[in-house]
Amino acid sequence: MNHTAPAATPSSPTVAVLGIGLMGFPMARRLCEANIPVRAWNRSRSKAERLLPFGARVADSAAEAVAQADLVITLLENGEVVESVLMHPDTLAAIRPGTLVIDMSSILPAQARDHAQRLASHGAQHMDAPVSGGTVGAEQGTLAIMAGGEAADVERARPVLEALGRLTHVGPHGAGQLAKLANQMIVGITIGAVAEALLMCEKGGADMGQVRQAITGGFADSRILQVHGERMVQRDFTKRAAITVQLKDMRNALTTAQAVGFEAPITTLFEQLFSQAVEHGLGDLDHSALFVELAQRNGMR
């Protein structure tokens, strides 16, 4: 059941949303449904035009989208794309002093800190606010939003972001991205644990679906067991979050671990497993399809 988006006040800020993809579309739609003025931009204009029936205005360029915005939300593929779009000279020139840029993409913490410094020199504020909850959470407005930045900016953004989910301030610039990496480490590693355990049961002669039911509610229970475990039982690996995206996040986690002098052997192992899944042609499947990689290693289908 969808959560009702809070009604906007008459003084609701204009929000530019850059990136109308799997997550960007339902999130921007919820903002529209909360009566928040939205200016949408996407490289493929047709994706942004899907928001027209909900009252959004579609811009021809990122610079046009941000020119009259009070808040700018980026939902882009990775740090390099955020750099090319947000830090493009035309976009930067169009961002008005005092604008709050909320980067909800998943990028490196170091990139988030760099963007914050560069926007500050331009007179704009920045916070990194990646999310967890997937497309279901985006549609229902139940995302977990992890915010890094100044407390005053987080509170300024709260009335808008609460239309999308639960906002938690976790620390200074870059801390939101650290929290997101922690989330993705746990997700990726747990997907592997669930897949390996269920496959061993099937190899040994147990009914995998019934094993999943049997351990639900015990100490091994988790959202991953419930949601991704069901996908494994059903062999339904339709992309919700791609293996390639999970691999990107694991690599970002390892890059960050190295930067802070932290050894992460478990994440290192799973980075290798997801990498091999991509090499074997599974990259565009859902990240629960690590199950397929592990099944093939064991001569199972």
mmCIF file of C-alpha atoms in Angstrom:
data_model
loop_
_atom_site.group_PDB
_atom_site.id
_atom_site.type_symbol
_atom_site.label_atom_id
_atom_site.label_comp_id
_atom_site.label_asym_id
_atom_site.label_seq_id
_atom_site.Cartn_x
_atom_site.Cartn_y
_atom_site.Cartn_z
ATOM 1 C CA MET A 1 0.000 0.000 0.000
ATOM 2 C CA ASN A 2 1.438 3.382 -0.982
ATOM 3 C CA HIS A 3 2.188 5.903 1.733
ATOM 4 C CA THR A 4 0.474 9.217 1.148
ATOM 5 C CA ALA A 5 2.914 11.984 0.308
ATOM 6 C CA PRO A 6 2.668 14.982 2.641
ATOM 7 C CA ALA A 7 0.917 18.008 1.243
ATOM 8 C CA ALA A 8 3.224 20.829 0.266
ATOM 9 C CA THR A 9 2.839 24.278 1.761
ATOM 10 C CA PRO A 10 2.089 27.314 -0.423
ATOM 11 C CA SER A 11 5.792 28.215 -0.179
ATOM 12 C CA SER A 12 7.052 24.836 -1.379
ATOM 13 C CA PRO A 13 10.441 25.269 -3.063
ATOM 14 C CA THR A 14 10.918 24.536 -6.740
ATOM 15 C CA VAL A 15 12.917 21.327 -7.139
ATOM 16 C CA ALA A 16 15.006 20.391 -10.161
ATOM 17 C CA VAL A 17 15.428 16.635 -10.569
ATOM 18 C CA LEU A 18 18.337 15.568 -12.755
ATOM 19 C CA GLY A 19 18.096 11.916 -13.790
ATOM 20 C CA ILE A 20 14.711 10.297 -14.405
ATOM 21 C CA GLY A 21 15.588 6.608 -14.402
ATOM 22 C CA LEU A 22 14.477 3.585 -12.388
ATOM 23 C CA MET A 23 14.652 5.542 -9.137
ATOM 24 C CA GLY A 24 14.350 9.089 -10.453
ATOM 25 C CA PHE A 25 10.950 8.607 -12.050
ATOM 26 C CA PRO A 26 9.012 7.329 -9.004
ATOM 27 C CA MET A 27 10.794 9.771 -6.705
ATOM 28 C CA ALA A 28 10.067 12.774 -8.926
ATOM 29 C CA ARG A 29 6.482 11.587 -9.326
ATOM 30 C CA ARG A 30 6.030 11.517 -5.545
ATOM 31 C CA LEU A 31 7.307 15.089 -5.342
ATOM 32 C CA CYS A 32 4.747 16.101 -7.973
ATOM 33 C CA GLU A 33 2.015 14.296 -6.054
ATOM 34 C CA ALA A 34 3.027 16.264 -2.943
ATOM 35 C CA ASN A 35 2.340 19.471 -4.929
ATOM 36 C CA ILE A 36 6.015 20.371 -5.020
ATOM 37 C CA PRO A 37 6.946 22.181 -8.266
ATOM 38 C CA VAL A 38 9.302 19.905 -10.226
ATOM 39 C CA ARG A 39 11.536 20.723 -13.165
ATOM 40 C CA ALA A 40 12.787 17.449 -14.641
ATOM 41 C CA TRP A 41 15.734 16.724 -16.899
ATOM 42 C CA ASN A 42 17.096 13.521 -18.366
ATOM 43 C CA ARG A 43 19.549 12.907 -21.179
ATOM 44 C CA SER A 44 16.823 10.889 -22.886
ATOM 45 C CA ARG A 45 14.057 13.493 -22.849
ATOM 46 C CA SER A 46 11.322 10.885 -23.314
ATOM 47 C CA LYS A 47 12.023 9.512 -19.833
ATOM 48 C CA ALA A 48 11.479 12.946 -18.293
ATOM 49 C CA GLU A 49 8.319 13.473 -20.359
ATOM 50 C CA ARG A 50 6.680 10.607 -18.444
ATOM 51 C CA LEU A 51 6.330 13.128 -15.605
ATOM 52 C CA LEU A 52 4.285 15.601 -17.641
ATOM 53 C CA PRO A 53 0.921 14.050 -16.651
ATOM 54 C CA PHE A 54 1.882 14.585 -12.998
ATOM 55 C CA GLY A 55 2.521 18.302 -13.451
ATOM 56 C CA ALA A 56 6.289 18.434 -13.869
ATOM 57 C CA ARG A 57 7.957 20.784 -16.325
ATOM 58 C CA VAL A 58 10.552 19.170 -18.587
ATOM 59 C CA ALA A 59 13.786 21.004 -19.317
ATOM 60 C CA ASP A 60 15.930 20.634 -22.419
ATOM 61 C CA SER A 61 19.163 20.831 -20.443
ATOM 62 C CA ALA A 62 20.405 20.405 -16.899
ATOM 63 C CA ALA A 63 21.264 24.110 -16.866
ATOM 64 C CA GLU A 64 17.690 25.024 -17.783
ATOM 65 C CA ALA A 65 16.334 22.723 -15.068
ATOM 66 C CA VAL A 66 18.421 24.230 -12.265
ATOM 67 C CA ALA A 67 18.146 27.881 -13.304
ATOM 68 C CA GLN A 68 14.961 28.606 -11.323
ATOM 69 C CA ALA A 69 15.315 25.862 -8.710
ATOM 70 C CA ASP A 70 15.622 26.339 -4.957
ATOM 71 C CA LEU A 71 16.684 22.711 -4.493
ATOM 72 C CA VAL A 72 18.462 20.501 -7.018
ATOM 73 C CA ILE A 73 18.227 16.718 -6.668
ATOM 74 C CA THR A 74 20.608 14.535 -8.674
ATOM 75 C CA LEU A 75 19.780 10.870 -9.296
ATOM 76 C CA LEU A 76 22.531 9.911 -11.702
ATOM 77 C CA GLU A 77 24.337 6.668 -12.480
ATOM 78 C CA ASN A 78 27.714 7.213 -10.796
ATOM 79 C CA GLY A 79 30.213 9.797 -9.675
ATOM 80 C CA GLU A 80 31.573 10.387 -13.148
ATOM 81 C CA VAL A 81 28.108 11.174 -14.494
ATOM 82 C CA VAL A 82 27.393 13.480 -11.538
ATOM 83 C CA GLU A 83 30.670 15.252 -12.305
ATOM 84 C CA SER A 84 29.869 15.633 -16.005
ATOM 85 C CA VAL A 85 26.313 16.896 -15.420
ATOM 86 C CA LEU A 86 26.410 18.844 -12.157
ATOM 87 C CA MET A 87 29.898 20.303 -12.567
ATOM 88 C CA HIS A 88 29.474 21.168 -16.232
ATOM 89 C CA PRO A 89 30.273 24.880 -16.656
ATOM 90 C CA ASP A 90 26.790 25.597 -18.025
ATOM 91 C CA THR A 91 25.076 23.884 -15.095
ATOM 92 C CA LEU A 92 27.293 25.535 -12.498
ATOM 93 C CA ALA A 93 26.700 28.937 -14.056
ATOM 94 C CA ALA A 94 22.935 28.394 -13.913
ATOM 95 C CA ILE A 95 22.851 27.352 -10.232
ATOM 96 C CA ARG A 96 21.881 30.417 -8.217
ATOM 97 C CA PRO A 97 23.746 31.331 -5.019
ATOM 98 C CA GLY A 98 21.884 29.875 -2.042
ATOM 99 C CA THR A 99 20.602 26.872 -3.980
ATOM 100 C CA LEU A 100 20.814 23.583 -2.081
ATOM 101 C CA VAL A 101 22.115 20.699 -4.189
ATOM 102 C CA ILE A 102 21.081 17.283 -2.860
ATOM 103 C CA ASP A 103 23.040 14.484 -4.505
ATOM 104 C CA MET A 104 21.006 11.291 -4.089
ATOM 105 C CA SER A 105 23.229 9.311 -6.457
ATOM 106 C CA SER A 106 25.601 6.644 -5.096
ATOM 107 C CA ILE A 107 29.145 7.961 -5.473
ATOM 108 C CA LEU A 108 32.444 7.931 -3.595
ATOM 109 C CA PRO A 109 32.523 9.873 -0.306
ATOM 110 C CA ALA A 110 35.617 11.703 -1.578
ATOM 111 C CA GLN A 111 33.685 12.826 -4.661
ATOM 112 C CA ALA A 112 30.840 14.089 -2.470
ATOM 113 C CA ARG A 113 33.265 16.130 -0.356
ATOM 114 C CA ASP A 114 34.886 17.559 -3.483
ATOM 115 C CA HIS A 115 31.516 18.557 -4.939
ATOM 116 C CA ALA A 116 30.538 20.208 -1.650
ATOM 117 C CA GLN A 117 33.700 22.352 -1.677
ATOM 118 C CA ARG A 118 33.286 23.376 -5.304
ATOM 119 C CA LEU A 119 29.628 24.279 -4.882
ATOM 120 C CA ALA A 120 30.443 26.266 -1.744
ATOM 121 C CA SER A 121 32.940 28.340 -3.718
ATOM 122 C CA HIS A 122 30.069 29.043 -6.124
ATOM 123 C CA GLY A 123 27.809 30.165 -3.264
ATOM 124 C CA ALA A 124 25.618 27.039 -3.230
ATOM 125 C CA GLN A 125 25.045 24.458 -0.491
ATOM 126 C CA HIS A 126 25.461 20.693 -0.877
ATOM 127 C CA MET A 127 24.430 17.525 0.895
ATOM 128 C CA ASP A 128 24.915 13.919 -0.118
ATOM 129 C CA ALA A 129 21.759 11.919 0.492
ATOM 130 C CA PRO A 130 21.858 8.478 -1.142
ATOM 131 C CA VAL A 131 18.963 6.124 -0.551
ATOM 132 C CA SER A 132 18.156 2.493 0.147
ATOM 133 C CA GLY A 133 14.881 0.718 -0.510
ATOM 134 C CA GLY A 134 14.951 0.172 -4.252
ATOM 135 C CA THR A 135 12.195 0.938 -6.699
ATOM 136 C CA VAL A 136 9.534 -0.372 -4.296
ATOM 137 C CA GLY A 137 10.649 2.089 -1.628
ATOM 138 C CA ALA A 138 10.767 4.876 -4.204
ATOM 139 C CA GLU A 139 7.205 4.153 -5.319
ATOM 140 C CA GLN A 140 5.845 3.897 -1.774
ATOM 141 C CA GLY A 141 7.787 6.795 -0.269
ATOM 142 C CA THR A 142 9.531 4.552 2.260
ATOM 143 C CA LEU A 143 13.161 5.053 1.256
ATOM 144 C CA ALA A 144 15.909 5.188 3.875
ATOM 145 C CA ILE A 145 17.708 8.475 3.142
ATOM 146 C CA MET A 146 21.236 8.868 4.549
ATOM 147 C CA ALA A 147 22.303 12.513 4.658
ATOM 148 C CA GLY A 148 25.778 13.967 4.930
ATOM 149 C CA GLY A 149 26.317 17.706 5.252
ATOM 150 C CA GLU A 150 25.433 20.662 7.464
ATOM 151 C CA ALA A 151 22.590 20.160 9.927
ATOM 152 C CA ALA A 152 20.863 23.355 8.774
ATOM 153 C CA ASP A 153 20.831 22.152 5.167
ATOM 154 C CA VAL A 154 19.440 18.770 6.187
ATOM 155 C CA GLU A 155 16.584 20.512 8.007
ATOM 156 C CA ARG A 156 15.999 22.786 5.030
ATOM 157 C CA ALA A 157 15.650 19.726 2.804
ATOM 158 C CA ARG A 158 13.556 17.696 5.248
ATOM 159 C CA PRO A 159 10.059 18.918 4.180
ATOM 160 C CA VAL A 160 10.809 17.882 0.589
ATOM 161 C CA LEU A 161 12.681 14.651 1.294
ATOM 162 C CA GLU A 162 10.032 13.401 3.718
ATOM 163 C CA ALA A 163 7.815 12.915 0.662
ATOM 164 C CA LEU A 164 10.330 10.236 -0.342
ATOM 165 C CA GLY A 165 11.054 8.429 2.908
ATOM 166 C CA ARG A 166 12.833 8.586 6.265
ATOM 167 C CA LEU A 167 15.694 11.089 6.458
ATOM 168 C CA THR A 168 18.603 10.571 8.873
ATOM 169 C CA HIS A 169 21.542 12.969 9.248
ATOM 170 C CA VAL A 170 24.593 10.712 9.654
ATOM 171 C CA GLY A 171 27.459 13.215 9.663
ATOM 172 C CA PRO A 172 29.425 15.756 7.617
ATOM 173 C CA HIS A 173 29.829 15.883 3.831
ATOM 174 C CA GLY A 174 30.556 12.395 2.505
ATOM 175 C CA ALA A 175 29.032 10.605 5.499
ATOM 176 C CA GLY A 176 25.820 9.876 3.604
ATOM 177 C CA GLN A 177 27.850 8.076 0.953
ATOM 178 C CA LEU A 178 29.722 6.150 3.654
ATOM 179 C CA ALA A 179 26.386 4.979 5.070
ATOM 180 C CA LYS A 180 25.249 3.974 1.591
ATOM 181 C CA LEU A 181 28.442 1.960 1.067
ATOM 182 C CA ALA A 182 27.817 0.209 4.391
ATOM 183 C CA ASN A 183 24.301 -0.577 3.203
ATOM 184 C CA GLN A 184 25.550 -1.958 -0.102
ATOM 185 C CA MET A 185 28.280 -4.026 1.536
ATOM 186 C CA ILE A 186 25.670 -5.666 3.755
ATOM 187 C CA VAL A 187 23.241 -6.168 0.855
ATOM 188 C CA GLY A 188 25.822 -7.693 -1.495
ATOM 189 C CA ILE A 189 27.367 -9.959 1.122
ATOM 190 C CA THR A 190 23.961 -11.112 2.391
ATOM 191 C CA ILE A 191 22.733 -11.894 -1.126
ATOM 192 C CA GLY A 192 25.743 -14.169 -1.477
ATOM 193 C CA ALA A 193 25.128 -15.827 1.894
ATOM 194 C CA VAL A 194 21.458 -16.499 1.105
ATOM 195 C CA ALA A 195 22.248 -17.822 -2.392
ATOM 196 C CA GLU A 196 25.038 -20.108 -1.204
ATOM 197 C CA ALA A 197 23.001 -21.494 1.694
ATOM 198 C CA LEU A 198 19.887 -22.186 -0.398
ATOM 199 C CA LEU A 199 21.907 -23.798 -3.196
ATOM 200 C CA MET A 200 23.707 -26.099 -0.747
ATOM 201 C CA CYS A 201 20.330 -27.215 0.605
ATOM 202 C CA GLU A 202 19.061 -27.938 -2.896
ATOM 203 C CA LYS A 203 22.260 -29.803 -3.778
ATOM 204 C CA GLY A 204 21.796 -31.908 -0.659
ATOM 205 C CA GLY A 205 18.212 -32.815 -1.537
ATOM 206 C CA ALA A 206 16.128 -30.352 0.475
ATOM 207 C CA ASP A 207 13.349 -28.224 -0.997
ATOM 208 C CA MET A 208 14.920 -24.785 -1.318
ATOM 209 C CA GLY A 209 11.618 -22.921 -1.053
ATOM 210 C CA GLN A 210 10.631 -24.804 2.084
ATOM 211 C CA VAL A 211 14.055 -24.196 3.639
ATOM 212 C CA ARG A 212 13.554 -20.499 3.063
ATOM 213 C CA GLN A 213 10.167 -20.688 4.771
ATOM 214 C CA ALA A 214 11.573 -22.728 7.651
ATOM 215 C CA ILE A 215 14.290 -20.240 8.561
ATOM 216 C CA THR A 216 12.098 -17.168 8.118
ATOM 217 C CA GLY A 217 11.506 -15.655 11.543
ATOM 218 C CA GLY A 218 14.718 -17.072 13.013
ATOM 219 C CA PHE A 219 18.063 -15.368 13.510
ATOM 220 C CA ALA A 220 18.896 -15.769 9.812
ATOM 221 C CA ASP A 221 15.816 -13.846 8.703
ATOM 222 C CA SER A 222 16.308 -10.615 6.783
ATOM 223 C CA ARG A 223 14.779 -8.534 4.010
ATOM 224 C CA ILE A 224 17.316 -10.160 1.708
ATOM 225 C CA LEU A 225 16.107 -13.659 2.666
ATOM 226 C CA GLN A 226 12.495 -12.588 2.232
ATOM 227 C CA VAL A 227 12.742 -10.588 -1.005
ATOM 228 C CA HIS A 228 15.852 -11.790 -2.793
ATOM 229 C CA GLY A 229 15.470 -15.313 -1.440
ATOM 230 C CA GLU A 230 12.032 -15.483 -3.052
ATOM 231 C CA ARG A 231 13.513 -14.292 -6.346
ATOM 232 C CA MET A 232 16.052 -17.112 -6.105
ATOM 233 C CA VAL A 233 13.376 -19.722 -5.399
ATOM 234 C CA GLN A 234 11.320 -18.446 -8.345
ATOM 235 C CA ARG A 235 14.403 -17.971 -10.565
ATOM 236 C CA ASP A 236 13.111 -14.453 -11.218
ATOM 237 C CA PHE A 237 16.128 -12.271 -11.922
ATOM 238 C CA THR A 238 14.373 -9.440 -13.741
ATOM 239 C CA LYS A 239 16.488 -6.359 -13.108
ATOM 240 C CA ARG A 240 15.474 -4.196 -10.167
ATOM 241 C CA ALA A 241 19.043 -3.356 -9.142
ATOM 242 C CA ALA A 242 21.595 -4.655 -11.610
ATOM 243 C CA ILE A 243 24.637 -6.754 -10.771
ATOM 244 C CA THR A 244 26.735 -4.084 -12.508
ATOM 245 C CA VAL A 245 25.452 -1.481 -10.036
ATOM 246 C CA GLN A 246 26.146 -3.778 -7.077
ATOM 247 C CA LEU A 247 29.669 -4.344 -8.402
ATOM 248 C CA LYS A 248 30.193 -0.587 -8.725
ATOM 249 C CA ASP A 249 29.152 -0.121 -5.103
ATOM 250 C CA MET A 250 31.460 -2.910 -3.872
ATOM 251 C CA ARG A 251 34.354 -1.332 -5.747
ATOM 252 C CA ASN A 252 33.520 2.092 -4.310
ATOM 253 C CA ALA A 253 33.519 0.501 -0.844
ATOM 254 C CA LEU A 254 36.960 -1.010 -1.424
ATOM 255 C CA THR A 255 38.330 2.262 -2.797
ATOM 256 C CA THR A 256 37.049 4.067 0.287
ATOM 257 C CA ALA A 257 38.357 1.353 2.627
ATOM 258 C CA GLN A 258 41.816 1.699 1.105
ATOM 259 C CA ALA A 259 41.658 5.488 1.433
ATOM 260 C CA VAL A 260 40.956 5.296 5.172
ATOM 261 C CA GLY A 261 43.354 2.404 5.826
ATOM 262 C CA PHE A 262 40.707 -0.230 6.514
ATOM 263 C CA GLU A 263 41.021 -3.915 5.559
ATOM 264 C CA ALA A 264 37.779 -5.367 4.137
ATOM 265 C CA PRO A 265 38.429 -9.022 3.227
ATOM 266 C CA ILE A 266 34.768 -10.049 3.031
ATOM 267 C CA THR A 267 33.868 -7.210 0.672
ATOM 268 C CA THR A 268 36.985 -8.051 -1.371
ATOM 269 C CA LEU A 269 35.754 -11.626 -1.863
ATOM 270 C CA PHE A 270 32.290 -10.502 -2.931
ATOM 271 C CA GLU A 271 33.680 -7.886 -5.293
ATOM 272 C CA GLN A 272 35.440 -10.785 -7.035
ATOM 273 C CA LEU A 273 32.254 -12.886 -7.147
ATOM 274 C CA PHE A 274 30.124 -10.076 -8.590
ATOM 275 C CA SER A 275 32.916 -9.264 -11.058
ATOM 276 C CA GLN A 276 32.974 -12.861 -12.256
ATOM 277 C CA ALA A 277 29.186 -12.816 -12.609
ATOM 278 C CA VAL A 278 29.545 -9.826 -14.936
ATOM 279 C CA GLU A 279 32.277 -11.610 -16.896
ATOM 280 C CA HIS A 280 29.888 -14.543 -17.346
ATOM 281 C CA GLY A 281 27.186 -12.355 -18.893
ATOM 282 C CA LEU A 282 24.977 -11.795 -15.847
ATOM 283 C CA GLY A 283 25.669 -8.075 -15.384
ATOM 284 C CA ASP A 284 22.292 -6.773 -16.550
ATOM 285 C CA LEU A 285 20.292 -9.121 -14.316
ATOM 286 C CA ASP A 286 19.085 -8.313 -10.805
ATOM 287 C CA HIS A 287 21.826 -8.468 -8.172
ATOM 288 C CA SER A 288 20.104 -11.523 -6.690
ATOM 289 C CA ALA A 289 21.373 -13.311 -9.824
ATOM 290 C CA LEU A 290 24.653 -13.882 -8.004
ATOM 291 C CA PHE A 291 22.667 -17.055 -7.266
ATOM 292 C CA VAL A 292 23.142 -18.047 -10.937
ATOM 293 C CA GLU A 293 26.903 -17.534 -10.742
ATOM 294 C CA LEU A 294 27.111 -19.744 -7.662
ATOM 295 C CA ALA A 295 24.764 -22.333 -9.195
ATOM 296 C CA GLN A 296 26.883 -22.598 -12.323
ATOM 297 C CA ARG A 297 30.013 -23.096 -10.231
ATOM 298 C CA ASN A 298 28.305 -26.139 -8.705
ATOM 299 C CA GLY A 299 26.965 -27.583 -11.953
ATOM 300 C CA MET A 300 23.408 -26.526 -11.049
ATOM 301 C CA ARG A 301 20.850 -24.661 -13.112
#
